Rosetta silent file (secondary structure, phi, psi, omega in degrees, C-alpha in Angstrom):
SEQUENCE: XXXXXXXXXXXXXXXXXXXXXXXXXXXXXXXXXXXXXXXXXXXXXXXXXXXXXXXXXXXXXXXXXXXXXXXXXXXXXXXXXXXXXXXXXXXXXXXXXXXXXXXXXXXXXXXXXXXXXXXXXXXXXXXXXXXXXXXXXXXXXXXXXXXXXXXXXXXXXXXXXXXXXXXXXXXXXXXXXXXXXXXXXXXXXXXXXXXXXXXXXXXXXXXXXXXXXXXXXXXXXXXXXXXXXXXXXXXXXXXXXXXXXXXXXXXXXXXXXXXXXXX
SCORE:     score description
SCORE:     0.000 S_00000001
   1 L     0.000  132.180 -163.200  -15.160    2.340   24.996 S_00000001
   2 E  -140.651  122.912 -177.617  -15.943    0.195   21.875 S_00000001
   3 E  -120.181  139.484 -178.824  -13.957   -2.757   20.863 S_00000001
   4 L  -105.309  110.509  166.463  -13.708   -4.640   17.133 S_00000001
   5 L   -77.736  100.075 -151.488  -13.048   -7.800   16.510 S_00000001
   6 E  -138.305  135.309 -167.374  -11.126   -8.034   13.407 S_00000001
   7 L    27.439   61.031  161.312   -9.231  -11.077   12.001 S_00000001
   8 L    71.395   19.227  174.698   -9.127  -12.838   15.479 S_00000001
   9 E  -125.875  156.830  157.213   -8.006   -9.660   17.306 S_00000001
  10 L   -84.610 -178.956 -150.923   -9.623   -7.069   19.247 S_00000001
  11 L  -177.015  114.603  168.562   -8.931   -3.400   18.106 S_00000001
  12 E   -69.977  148.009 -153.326   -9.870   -0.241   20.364 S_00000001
  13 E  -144.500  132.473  174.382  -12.244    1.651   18.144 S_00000001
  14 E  -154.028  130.559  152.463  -13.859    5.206   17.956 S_00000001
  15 E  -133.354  161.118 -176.000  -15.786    6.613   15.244 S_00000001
  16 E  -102.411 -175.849  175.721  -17.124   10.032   14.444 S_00000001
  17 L  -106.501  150.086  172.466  -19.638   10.951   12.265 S_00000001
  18 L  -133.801 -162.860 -160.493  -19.570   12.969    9.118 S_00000001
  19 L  -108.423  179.930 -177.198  -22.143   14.323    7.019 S_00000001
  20 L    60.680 -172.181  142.998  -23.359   12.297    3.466 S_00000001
  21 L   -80.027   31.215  174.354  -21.751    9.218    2.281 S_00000001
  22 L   -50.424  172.275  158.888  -18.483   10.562    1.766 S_00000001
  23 L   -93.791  129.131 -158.518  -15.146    8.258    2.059 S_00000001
  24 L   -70.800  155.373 -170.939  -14.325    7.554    5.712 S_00000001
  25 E  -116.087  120.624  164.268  -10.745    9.047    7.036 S_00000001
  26 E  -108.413  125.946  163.349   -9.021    6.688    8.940 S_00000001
  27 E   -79.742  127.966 -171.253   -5.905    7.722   11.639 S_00000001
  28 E  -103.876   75.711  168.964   -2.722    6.105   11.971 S_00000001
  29 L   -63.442 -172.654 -179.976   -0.954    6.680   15.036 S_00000001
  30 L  -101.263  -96.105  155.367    2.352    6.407   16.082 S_00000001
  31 L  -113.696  139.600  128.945    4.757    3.878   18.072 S_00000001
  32 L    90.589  -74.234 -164.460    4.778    2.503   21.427 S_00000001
  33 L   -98.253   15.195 -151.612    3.533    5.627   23.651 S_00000001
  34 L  -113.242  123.597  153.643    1.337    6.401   20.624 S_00000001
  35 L  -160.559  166.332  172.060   -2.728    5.761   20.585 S_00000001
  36 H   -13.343  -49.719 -176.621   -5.750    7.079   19.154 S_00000001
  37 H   -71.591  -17.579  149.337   -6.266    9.886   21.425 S_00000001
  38 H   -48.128   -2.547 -176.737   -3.551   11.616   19.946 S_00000001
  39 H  -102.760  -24.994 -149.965   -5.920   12.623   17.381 S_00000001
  40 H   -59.096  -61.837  178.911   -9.150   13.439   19.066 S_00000001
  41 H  -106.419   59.507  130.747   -8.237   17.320   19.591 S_00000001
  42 H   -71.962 -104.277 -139.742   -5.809   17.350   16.743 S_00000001
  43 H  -111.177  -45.981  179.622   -6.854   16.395   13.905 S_00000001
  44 H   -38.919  -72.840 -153.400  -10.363   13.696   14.274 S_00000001
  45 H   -81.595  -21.376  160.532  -12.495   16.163   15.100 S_00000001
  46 H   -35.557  -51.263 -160.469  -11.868   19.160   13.137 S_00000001
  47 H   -71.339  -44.317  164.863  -11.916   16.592   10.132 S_00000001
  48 H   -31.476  -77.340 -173.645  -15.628   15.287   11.488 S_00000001
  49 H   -42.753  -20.066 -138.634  -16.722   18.598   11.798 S_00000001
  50 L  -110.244    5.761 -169.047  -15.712   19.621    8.310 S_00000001
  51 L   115.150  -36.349  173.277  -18.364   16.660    7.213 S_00000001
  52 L  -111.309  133.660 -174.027  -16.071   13.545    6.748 S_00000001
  53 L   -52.588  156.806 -175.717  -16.828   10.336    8.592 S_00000001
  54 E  -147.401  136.061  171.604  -13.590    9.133   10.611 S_00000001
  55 E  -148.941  155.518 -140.571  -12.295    6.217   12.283 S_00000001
  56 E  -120.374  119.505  169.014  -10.176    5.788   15.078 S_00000001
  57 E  -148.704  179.425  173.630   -8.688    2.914   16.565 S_00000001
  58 L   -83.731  162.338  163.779   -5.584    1.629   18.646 S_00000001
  59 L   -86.963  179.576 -162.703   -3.093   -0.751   16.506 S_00000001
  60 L   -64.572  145.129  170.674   -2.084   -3.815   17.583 S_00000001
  61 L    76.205  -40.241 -161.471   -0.416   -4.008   21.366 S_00000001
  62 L   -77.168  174.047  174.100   -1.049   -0.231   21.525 S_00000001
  63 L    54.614  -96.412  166.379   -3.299    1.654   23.922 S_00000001
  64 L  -133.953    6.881  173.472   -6.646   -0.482   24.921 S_00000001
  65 L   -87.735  146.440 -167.107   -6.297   -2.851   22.089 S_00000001
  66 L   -57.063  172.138 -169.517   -5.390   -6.472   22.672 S_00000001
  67 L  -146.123   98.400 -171.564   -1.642   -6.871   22.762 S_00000001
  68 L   -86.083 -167.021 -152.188   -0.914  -10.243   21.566 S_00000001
  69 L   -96.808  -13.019 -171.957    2.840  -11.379   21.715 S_00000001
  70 L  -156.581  159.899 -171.595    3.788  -11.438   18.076 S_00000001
  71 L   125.771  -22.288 -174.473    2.912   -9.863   14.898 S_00000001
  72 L   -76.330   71.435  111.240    3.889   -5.888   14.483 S_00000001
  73 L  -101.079 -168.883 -131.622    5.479   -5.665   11.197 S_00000001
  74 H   -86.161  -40.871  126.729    4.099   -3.891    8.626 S_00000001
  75 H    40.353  -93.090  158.767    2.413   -6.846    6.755 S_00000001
  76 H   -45.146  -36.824  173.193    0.513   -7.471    9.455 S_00000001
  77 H   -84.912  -20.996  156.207   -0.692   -4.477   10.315 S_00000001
  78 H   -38.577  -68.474 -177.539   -2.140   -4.098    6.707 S_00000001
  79 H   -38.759  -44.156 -166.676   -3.990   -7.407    7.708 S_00000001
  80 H   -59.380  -68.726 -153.528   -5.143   -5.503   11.114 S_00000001
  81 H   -64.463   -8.356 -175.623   -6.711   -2.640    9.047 S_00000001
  82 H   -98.150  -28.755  166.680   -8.165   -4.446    6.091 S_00000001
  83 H   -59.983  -53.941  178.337   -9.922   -6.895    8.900 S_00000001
  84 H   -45.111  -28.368 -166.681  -10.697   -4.224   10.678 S_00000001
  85 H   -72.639  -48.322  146.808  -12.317   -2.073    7.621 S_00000001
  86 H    14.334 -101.115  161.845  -14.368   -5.541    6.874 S_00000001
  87 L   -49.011    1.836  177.608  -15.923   -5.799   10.351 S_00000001
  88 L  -109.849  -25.457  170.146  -16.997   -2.392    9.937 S_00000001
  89 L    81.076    3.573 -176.687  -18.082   -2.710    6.676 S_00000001
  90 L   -97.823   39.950 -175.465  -15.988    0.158    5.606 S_00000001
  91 L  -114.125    0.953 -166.226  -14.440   -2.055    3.146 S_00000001
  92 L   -95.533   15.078  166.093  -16.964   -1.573   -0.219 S_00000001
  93 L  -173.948  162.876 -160.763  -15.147    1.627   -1.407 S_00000001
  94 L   -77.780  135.333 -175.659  -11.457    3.272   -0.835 S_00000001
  95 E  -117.944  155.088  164.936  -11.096    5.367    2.596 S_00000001
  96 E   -90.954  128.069  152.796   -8.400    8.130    3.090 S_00000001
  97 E   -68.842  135.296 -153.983   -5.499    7.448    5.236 S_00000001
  98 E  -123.512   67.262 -167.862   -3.779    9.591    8.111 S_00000001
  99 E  -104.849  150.665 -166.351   -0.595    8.196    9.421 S_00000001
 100 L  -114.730  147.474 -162.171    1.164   10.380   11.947 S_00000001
 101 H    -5.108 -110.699 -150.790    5.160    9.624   11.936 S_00000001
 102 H   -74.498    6.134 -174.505    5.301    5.779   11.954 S_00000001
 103 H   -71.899  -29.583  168.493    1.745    5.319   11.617 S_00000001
 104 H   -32.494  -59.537  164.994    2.748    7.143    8.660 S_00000001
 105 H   -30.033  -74.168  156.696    4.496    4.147    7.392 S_00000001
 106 H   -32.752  -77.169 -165.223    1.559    2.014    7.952 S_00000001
 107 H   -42.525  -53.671 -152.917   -0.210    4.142    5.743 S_00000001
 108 H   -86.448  -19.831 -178.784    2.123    4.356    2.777 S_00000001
 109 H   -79.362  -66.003 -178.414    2.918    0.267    3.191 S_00000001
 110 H   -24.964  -67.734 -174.518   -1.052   -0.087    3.057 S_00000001
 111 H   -49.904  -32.120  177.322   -1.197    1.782   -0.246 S_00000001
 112 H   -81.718  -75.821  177.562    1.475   -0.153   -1.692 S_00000001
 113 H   -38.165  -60.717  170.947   -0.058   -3.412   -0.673 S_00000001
 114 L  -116.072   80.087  160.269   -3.842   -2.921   -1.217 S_00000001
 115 H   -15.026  -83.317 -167.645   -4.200    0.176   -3.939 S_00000001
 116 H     8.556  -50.387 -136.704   -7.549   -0.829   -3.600 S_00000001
 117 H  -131.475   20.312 -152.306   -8.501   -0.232   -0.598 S_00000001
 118 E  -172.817  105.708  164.702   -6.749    3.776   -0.224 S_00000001
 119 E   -80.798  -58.985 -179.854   -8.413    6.915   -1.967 S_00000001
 120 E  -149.241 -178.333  169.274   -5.394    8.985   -0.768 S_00000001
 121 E  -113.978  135.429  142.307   -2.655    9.559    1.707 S_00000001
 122 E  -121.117  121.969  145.537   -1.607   12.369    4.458 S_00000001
 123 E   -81.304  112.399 -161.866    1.758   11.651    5.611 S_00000001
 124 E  -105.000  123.652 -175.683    2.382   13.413    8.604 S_00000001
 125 L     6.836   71.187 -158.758    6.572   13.452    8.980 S_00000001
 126 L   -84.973  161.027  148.908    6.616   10.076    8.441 S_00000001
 127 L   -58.888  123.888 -167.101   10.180    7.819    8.300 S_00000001
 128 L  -122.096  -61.396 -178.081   10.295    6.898    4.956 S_00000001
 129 L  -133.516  162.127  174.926   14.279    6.637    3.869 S_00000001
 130 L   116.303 -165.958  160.646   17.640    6.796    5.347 S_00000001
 131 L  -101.126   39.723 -159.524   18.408    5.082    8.194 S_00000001
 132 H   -59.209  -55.227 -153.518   15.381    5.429    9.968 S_00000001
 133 H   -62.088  -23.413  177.801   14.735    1.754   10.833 S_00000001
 134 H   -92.605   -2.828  171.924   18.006    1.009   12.277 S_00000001
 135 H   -82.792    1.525  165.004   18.093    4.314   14.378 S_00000001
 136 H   -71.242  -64.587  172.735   14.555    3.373   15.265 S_00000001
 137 H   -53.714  -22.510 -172.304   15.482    0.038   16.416 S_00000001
 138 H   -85.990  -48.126  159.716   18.212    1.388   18.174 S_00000001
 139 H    -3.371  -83.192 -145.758   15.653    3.966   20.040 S_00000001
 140 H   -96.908   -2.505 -179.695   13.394    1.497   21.373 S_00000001
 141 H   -80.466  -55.230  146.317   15.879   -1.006   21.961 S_00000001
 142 L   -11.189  -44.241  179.108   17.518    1.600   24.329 S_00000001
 143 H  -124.536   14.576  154.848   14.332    2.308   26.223 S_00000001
 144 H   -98.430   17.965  155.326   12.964   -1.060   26.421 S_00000001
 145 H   -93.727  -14.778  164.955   16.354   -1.755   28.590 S_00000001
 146 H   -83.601  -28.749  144.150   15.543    1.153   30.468 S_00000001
 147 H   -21.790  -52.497 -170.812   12.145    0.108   31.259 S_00000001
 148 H   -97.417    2.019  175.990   12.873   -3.181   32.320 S_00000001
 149 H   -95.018  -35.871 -149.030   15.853   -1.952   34.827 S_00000001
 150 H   -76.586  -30.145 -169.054   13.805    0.938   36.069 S_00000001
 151 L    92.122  -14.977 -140.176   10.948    0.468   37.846 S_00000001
 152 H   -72.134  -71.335  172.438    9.599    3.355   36.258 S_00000001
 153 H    -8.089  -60.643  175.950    5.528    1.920   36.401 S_00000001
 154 H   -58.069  -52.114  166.040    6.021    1.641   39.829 S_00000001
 155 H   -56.898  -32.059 -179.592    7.520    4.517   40.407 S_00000001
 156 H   -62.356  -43.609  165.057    5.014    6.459   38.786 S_00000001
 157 H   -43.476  -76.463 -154.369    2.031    4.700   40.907 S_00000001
 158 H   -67.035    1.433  157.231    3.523    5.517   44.055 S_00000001
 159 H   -54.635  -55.589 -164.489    3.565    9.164   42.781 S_00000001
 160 H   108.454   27.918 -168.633   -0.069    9.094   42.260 S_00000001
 161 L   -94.984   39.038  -69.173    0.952    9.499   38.773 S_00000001
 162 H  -157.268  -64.283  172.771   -1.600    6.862   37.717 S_00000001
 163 H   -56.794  -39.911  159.720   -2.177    7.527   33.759 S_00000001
 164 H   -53.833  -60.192 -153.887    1.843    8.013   33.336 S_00000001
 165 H   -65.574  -67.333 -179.897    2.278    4.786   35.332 S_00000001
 166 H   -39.541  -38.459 -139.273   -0.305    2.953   32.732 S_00000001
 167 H   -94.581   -4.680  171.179    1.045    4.672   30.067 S_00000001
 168 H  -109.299    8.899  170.995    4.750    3.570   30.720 S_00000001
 169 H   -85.887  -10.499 -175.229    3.808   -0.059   32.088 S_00000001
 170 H  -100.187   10.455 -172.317    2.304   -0.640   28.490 S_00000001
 171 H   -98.870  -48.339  168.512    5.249    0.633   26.668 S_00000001
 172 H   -36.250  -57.867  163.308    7.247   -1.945   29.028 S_00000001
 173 H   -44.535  -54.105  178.046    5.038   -4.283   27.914 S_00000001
 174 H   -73.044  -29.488  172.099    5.242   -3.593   24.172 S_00000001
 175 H   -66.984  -36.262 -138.398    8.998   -3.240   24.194 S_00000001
 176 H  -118.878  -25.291 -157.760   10.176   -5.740   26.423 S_00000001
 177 L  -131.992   40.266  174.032    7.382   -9.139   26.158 S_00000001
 178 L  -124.462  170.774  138.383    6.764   -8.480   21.889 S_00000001
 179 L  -131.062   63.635  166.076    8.450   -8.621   18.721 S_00000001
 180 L   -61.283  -38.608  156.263    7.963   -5.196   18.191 S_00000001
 181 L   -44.280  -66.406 -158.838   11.571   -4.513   18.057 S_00000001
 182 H   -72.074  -39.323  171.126   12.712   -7.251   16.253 S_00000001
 183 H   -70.875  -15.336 -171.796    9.952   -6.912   13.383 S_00000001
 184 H   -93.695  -48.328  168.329   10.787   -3.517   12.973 S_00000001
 185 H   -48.428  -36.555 -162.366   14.573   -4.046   12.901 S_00000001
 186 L   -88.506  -15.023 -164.928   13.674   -6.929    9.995 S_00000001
 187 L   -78.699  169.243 -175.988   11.887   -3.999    7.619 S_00000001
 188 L  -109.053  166.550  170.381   13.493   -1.719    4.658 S_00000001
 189 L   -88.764  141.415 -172.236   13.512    1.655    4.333 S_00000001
 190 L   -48.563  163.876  157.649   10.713    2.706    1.351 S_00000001
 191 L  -125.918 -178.703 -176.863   12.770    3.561   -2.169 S_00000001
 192 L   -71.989   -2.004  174.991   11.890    6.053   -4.763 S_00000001
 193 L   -77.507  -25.027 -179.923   10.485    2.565   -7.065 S_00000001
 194 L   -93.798  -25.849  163.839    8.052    2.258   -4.162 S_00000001
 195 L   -64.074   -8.170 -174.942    7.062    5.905   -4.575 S_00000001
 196 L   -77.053  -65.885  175.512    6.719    5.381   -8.269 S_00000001
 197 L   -35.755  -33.111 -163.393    4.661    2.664   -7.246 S_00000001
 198 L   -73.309  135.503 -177.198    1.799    5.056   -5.739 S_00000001
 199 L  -118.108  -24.325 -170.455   -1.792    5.144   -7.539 S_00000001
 200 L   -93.944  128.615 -177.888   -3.257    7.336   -5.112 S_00000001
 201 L   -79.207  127.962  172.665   -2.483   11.022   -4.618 S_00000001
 202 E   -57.164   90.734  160.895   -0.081   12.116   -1.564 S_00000001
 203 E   -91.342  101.529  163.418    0.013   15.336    0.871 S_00000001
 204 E   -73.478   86.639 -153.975    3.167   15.020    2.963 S_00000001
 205 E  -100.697  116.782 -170.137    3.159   17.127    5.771 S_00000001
 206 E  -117.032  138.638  167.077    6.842   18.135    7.273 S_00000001
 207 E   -87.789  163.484 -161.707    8.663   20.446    9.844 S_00000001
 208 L   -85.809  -10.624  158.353   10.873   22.621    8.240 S_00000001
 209 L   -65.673  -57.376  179.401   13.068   21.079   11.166 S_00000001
 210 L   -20.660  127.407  164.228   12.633   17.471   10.632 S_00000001
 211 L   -83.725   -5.543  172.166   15.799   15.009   10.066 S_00000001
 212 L   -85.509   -3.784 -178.532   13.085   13.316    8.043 S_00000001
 213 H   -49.308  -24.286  175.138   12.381   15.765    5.457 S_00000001
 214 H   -72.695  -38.209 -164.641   14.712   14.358    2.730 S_00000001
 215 H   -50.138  -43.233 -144.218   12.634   10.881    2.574 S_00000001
 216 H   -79.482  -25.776 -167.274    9.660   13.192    2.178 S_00000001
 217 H   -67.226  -39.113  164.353   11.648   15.912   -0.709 S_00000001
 218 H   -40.191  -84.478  170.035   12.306   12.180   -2.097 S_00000001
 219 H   -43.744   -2.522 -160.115    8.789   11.138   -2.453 S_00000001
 220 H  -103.391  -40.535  158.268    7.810   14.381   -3.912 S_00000001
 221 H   -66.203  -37.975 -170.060    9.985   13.803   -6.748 S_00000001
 222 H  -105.666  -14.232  175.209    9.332   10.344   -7.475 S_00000001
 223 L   -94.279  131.618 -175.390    5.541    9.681   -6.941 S_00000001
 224 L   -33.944  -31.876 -152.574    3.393   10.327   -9.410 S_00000001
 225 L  -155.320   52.279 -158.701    0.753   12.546   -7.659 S_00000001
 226 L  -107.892  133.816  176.693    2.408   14.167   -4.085 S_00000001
 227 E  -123.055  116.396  164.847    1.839   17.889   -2.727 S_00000001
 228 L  -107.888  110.608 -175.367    4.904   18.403    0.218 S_00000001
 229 L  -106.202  137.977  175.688    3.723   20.957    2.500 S_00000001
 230 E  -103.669  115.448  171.110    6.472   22.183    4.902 S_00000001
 231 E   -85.592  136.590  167.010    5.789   24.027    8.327 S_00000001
 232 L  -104.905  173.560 -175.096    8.057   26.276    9.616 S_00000001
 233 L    90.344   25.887 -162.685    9.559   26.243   13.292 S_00000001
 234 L  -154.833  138.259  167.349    9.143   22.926   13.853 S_00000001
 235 L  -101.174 -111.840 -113.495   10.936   19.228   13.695 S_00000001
 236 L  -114.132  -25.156 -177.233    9.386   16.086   14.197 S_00000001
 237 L   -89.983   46.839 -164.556    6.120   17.241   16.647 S_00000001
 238 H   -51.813  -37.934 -156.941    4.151   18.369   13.806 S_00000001
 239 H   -97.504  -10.550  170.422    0.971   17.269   14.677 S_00000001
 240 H  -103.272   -0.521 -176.622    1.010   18.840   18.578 S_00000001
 241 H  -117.556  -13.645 -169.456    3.301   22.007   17.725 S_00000001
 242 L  -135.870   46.986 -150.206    2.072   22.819   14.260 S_00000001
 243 H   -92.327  -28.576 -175.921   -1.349   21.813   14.539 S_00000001
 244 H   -64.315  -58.548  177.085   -3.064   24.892   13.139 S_00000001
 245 H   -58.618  -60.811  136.659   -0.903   24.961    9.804 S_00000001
 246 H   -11.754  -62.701 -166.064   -1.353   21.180    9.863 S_00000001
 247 H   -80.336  -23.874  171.324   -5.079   20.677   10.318 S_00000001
 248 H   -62.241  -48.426  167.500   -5.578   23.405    7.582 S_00000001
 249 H   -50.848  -17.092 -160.683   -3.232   21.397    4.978 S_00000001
 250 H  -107.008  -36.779 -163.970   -5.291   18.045    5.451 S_00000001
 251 H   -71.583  -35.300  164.014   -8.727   19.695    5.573 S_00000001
 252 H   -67.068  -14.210 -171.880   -8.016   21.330    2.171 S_00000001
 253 H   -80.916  -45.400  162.825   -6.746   18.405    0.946 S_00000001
 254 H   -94.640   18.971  160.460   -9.979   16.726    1.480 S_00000001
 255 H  -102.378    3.444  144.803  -12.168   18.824    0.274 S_00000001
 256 H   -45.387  -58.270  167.657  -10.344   18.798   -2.605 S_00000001
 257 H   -60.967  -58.410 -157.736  -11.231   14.960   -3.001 S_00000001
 258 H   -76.394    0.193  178.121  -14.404   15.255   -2.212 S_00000001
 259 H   -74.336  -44.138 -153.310  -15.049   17.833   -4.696 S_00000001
 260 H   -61.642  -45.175 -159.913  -13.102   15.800   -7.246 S_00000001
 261 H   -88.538  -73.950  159.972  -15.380   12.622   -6.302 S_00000001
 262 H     2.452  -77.208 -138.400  -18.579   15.156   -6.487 S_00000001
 263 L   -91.732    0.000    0.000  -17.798   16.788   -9.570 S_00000001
């Protein structure tokens, strides 16, 4: 287990190797019950294998990364990942970004904020438009009161349940002693001027299920430089239900770039 210490936090960390001096692919998980290891036999290692270095870490609060008390909106987590690239040293040329639903966010807020620092995006059925943030907020407000009534940590322990039991005392934690809620609740939903807004080229990867698919039909239209691939049979669990169709869409997409950057 390898921990970074970037802009005065620590940040759970994994990276793989690829082959050359390619640009490294960094993954963007998703909220609350969300960490790194969602990726590993997904999407990380295929993407290794194929050649490009990748790195993996928990976001703030989540997983084995420190989980200070304030701090989650998206602002900040730009700040997390541009310290983080820094201490790593992965900061002297543009890496591709991987956000998985709201990590998804991350990603596309990143892009807006430092062009710079972002060769491209995969969106994987990210919230984008709509009313995501207050049915989001309403989500997690909802199950951080059930958390904190339930007992459920405990209950899980005395099961023998022992990785559930971690994995719902740290969502208690992030719901209930943060202001993960409340920062999330203060954010907008993207518009098509911030999709406009895009310098980098987009793959947007959606189930053909998804209530989130208009944000994404939206960006498709309005950003300069977006390929929206749609799986079918599937909503919202794209990256553990669709993974084959999925891991194919991202791995062409970056050997597209890297040809592009080659040739």
């Amino acid at each position: 287990m390898a921990h970074t210490s970037a802009g005065g936090l620590r940040l759970h960390t994994q990276r793989l190797p690829g082959r050359g001096d390619g640009p490294t692919v960094v993954f963007l998980h998703g909220l609350v019950m969300d960490n790194l290891s969602s990726f590993y036999c997904t999407l990380a290692g295929p993407v290794s294998r194929a050649g490009h270095p990748v790195l993996l870490y928990d976001q703030r609060g989540h997983g084995r990364s420190e989980r200070p008390p304030a701090g989650y909106d998206r602002d900040t987590a730009v700040a997390d990942l541009t310290a983080l690239l820094a201490a790593l040293g992965l900061d002297r040329r543009p890496v591709h970004l991987v956000g998985n639903s709201y990590g998804g966010v991350l990603a596309l807020h990143t892009a807006l904020r430092r062009p710079d620092l972002v060769a491209s995006l995969v969106l994987i059925d990210a919230q984008l438009t709509g009313d995501w943030v207050e049915d989001m907020t309403d989500t997690l407000s909802v199950a951080a009161l059930g958390l904190e009534h339930s007992g459920l940590p405990a209950q899980l322990a005395a099961l023998g349940r022992r990785k559930e039991a971690r994995l719902a005392a740290g969502a208690d934690a992030l719901l209930n002693h943060t202001s993960l809620i409340e920062d999330i609740a203060a954010a907008s939903p993207f518009t098509a001027r911030d999709f406009a807004r895009l310098r980098c080229p987009v793959l947007a990867v959606y189930g053909a299920h998804s209530e989130l698919l208009p944000g994404a039909r939206e960006l498709a239209r309005s950003a300069a430089d977006c390929e929206l691939c749609v799986l079918p049979d599937v909503g919202h669990t794209v990256l553990n239900e669709a993974t084959d169709g999925l891991c194919a869409a991202v791995l062409t997409r970056l050997g597209a770039r890297a040809g592009a950057v080659a040739g």
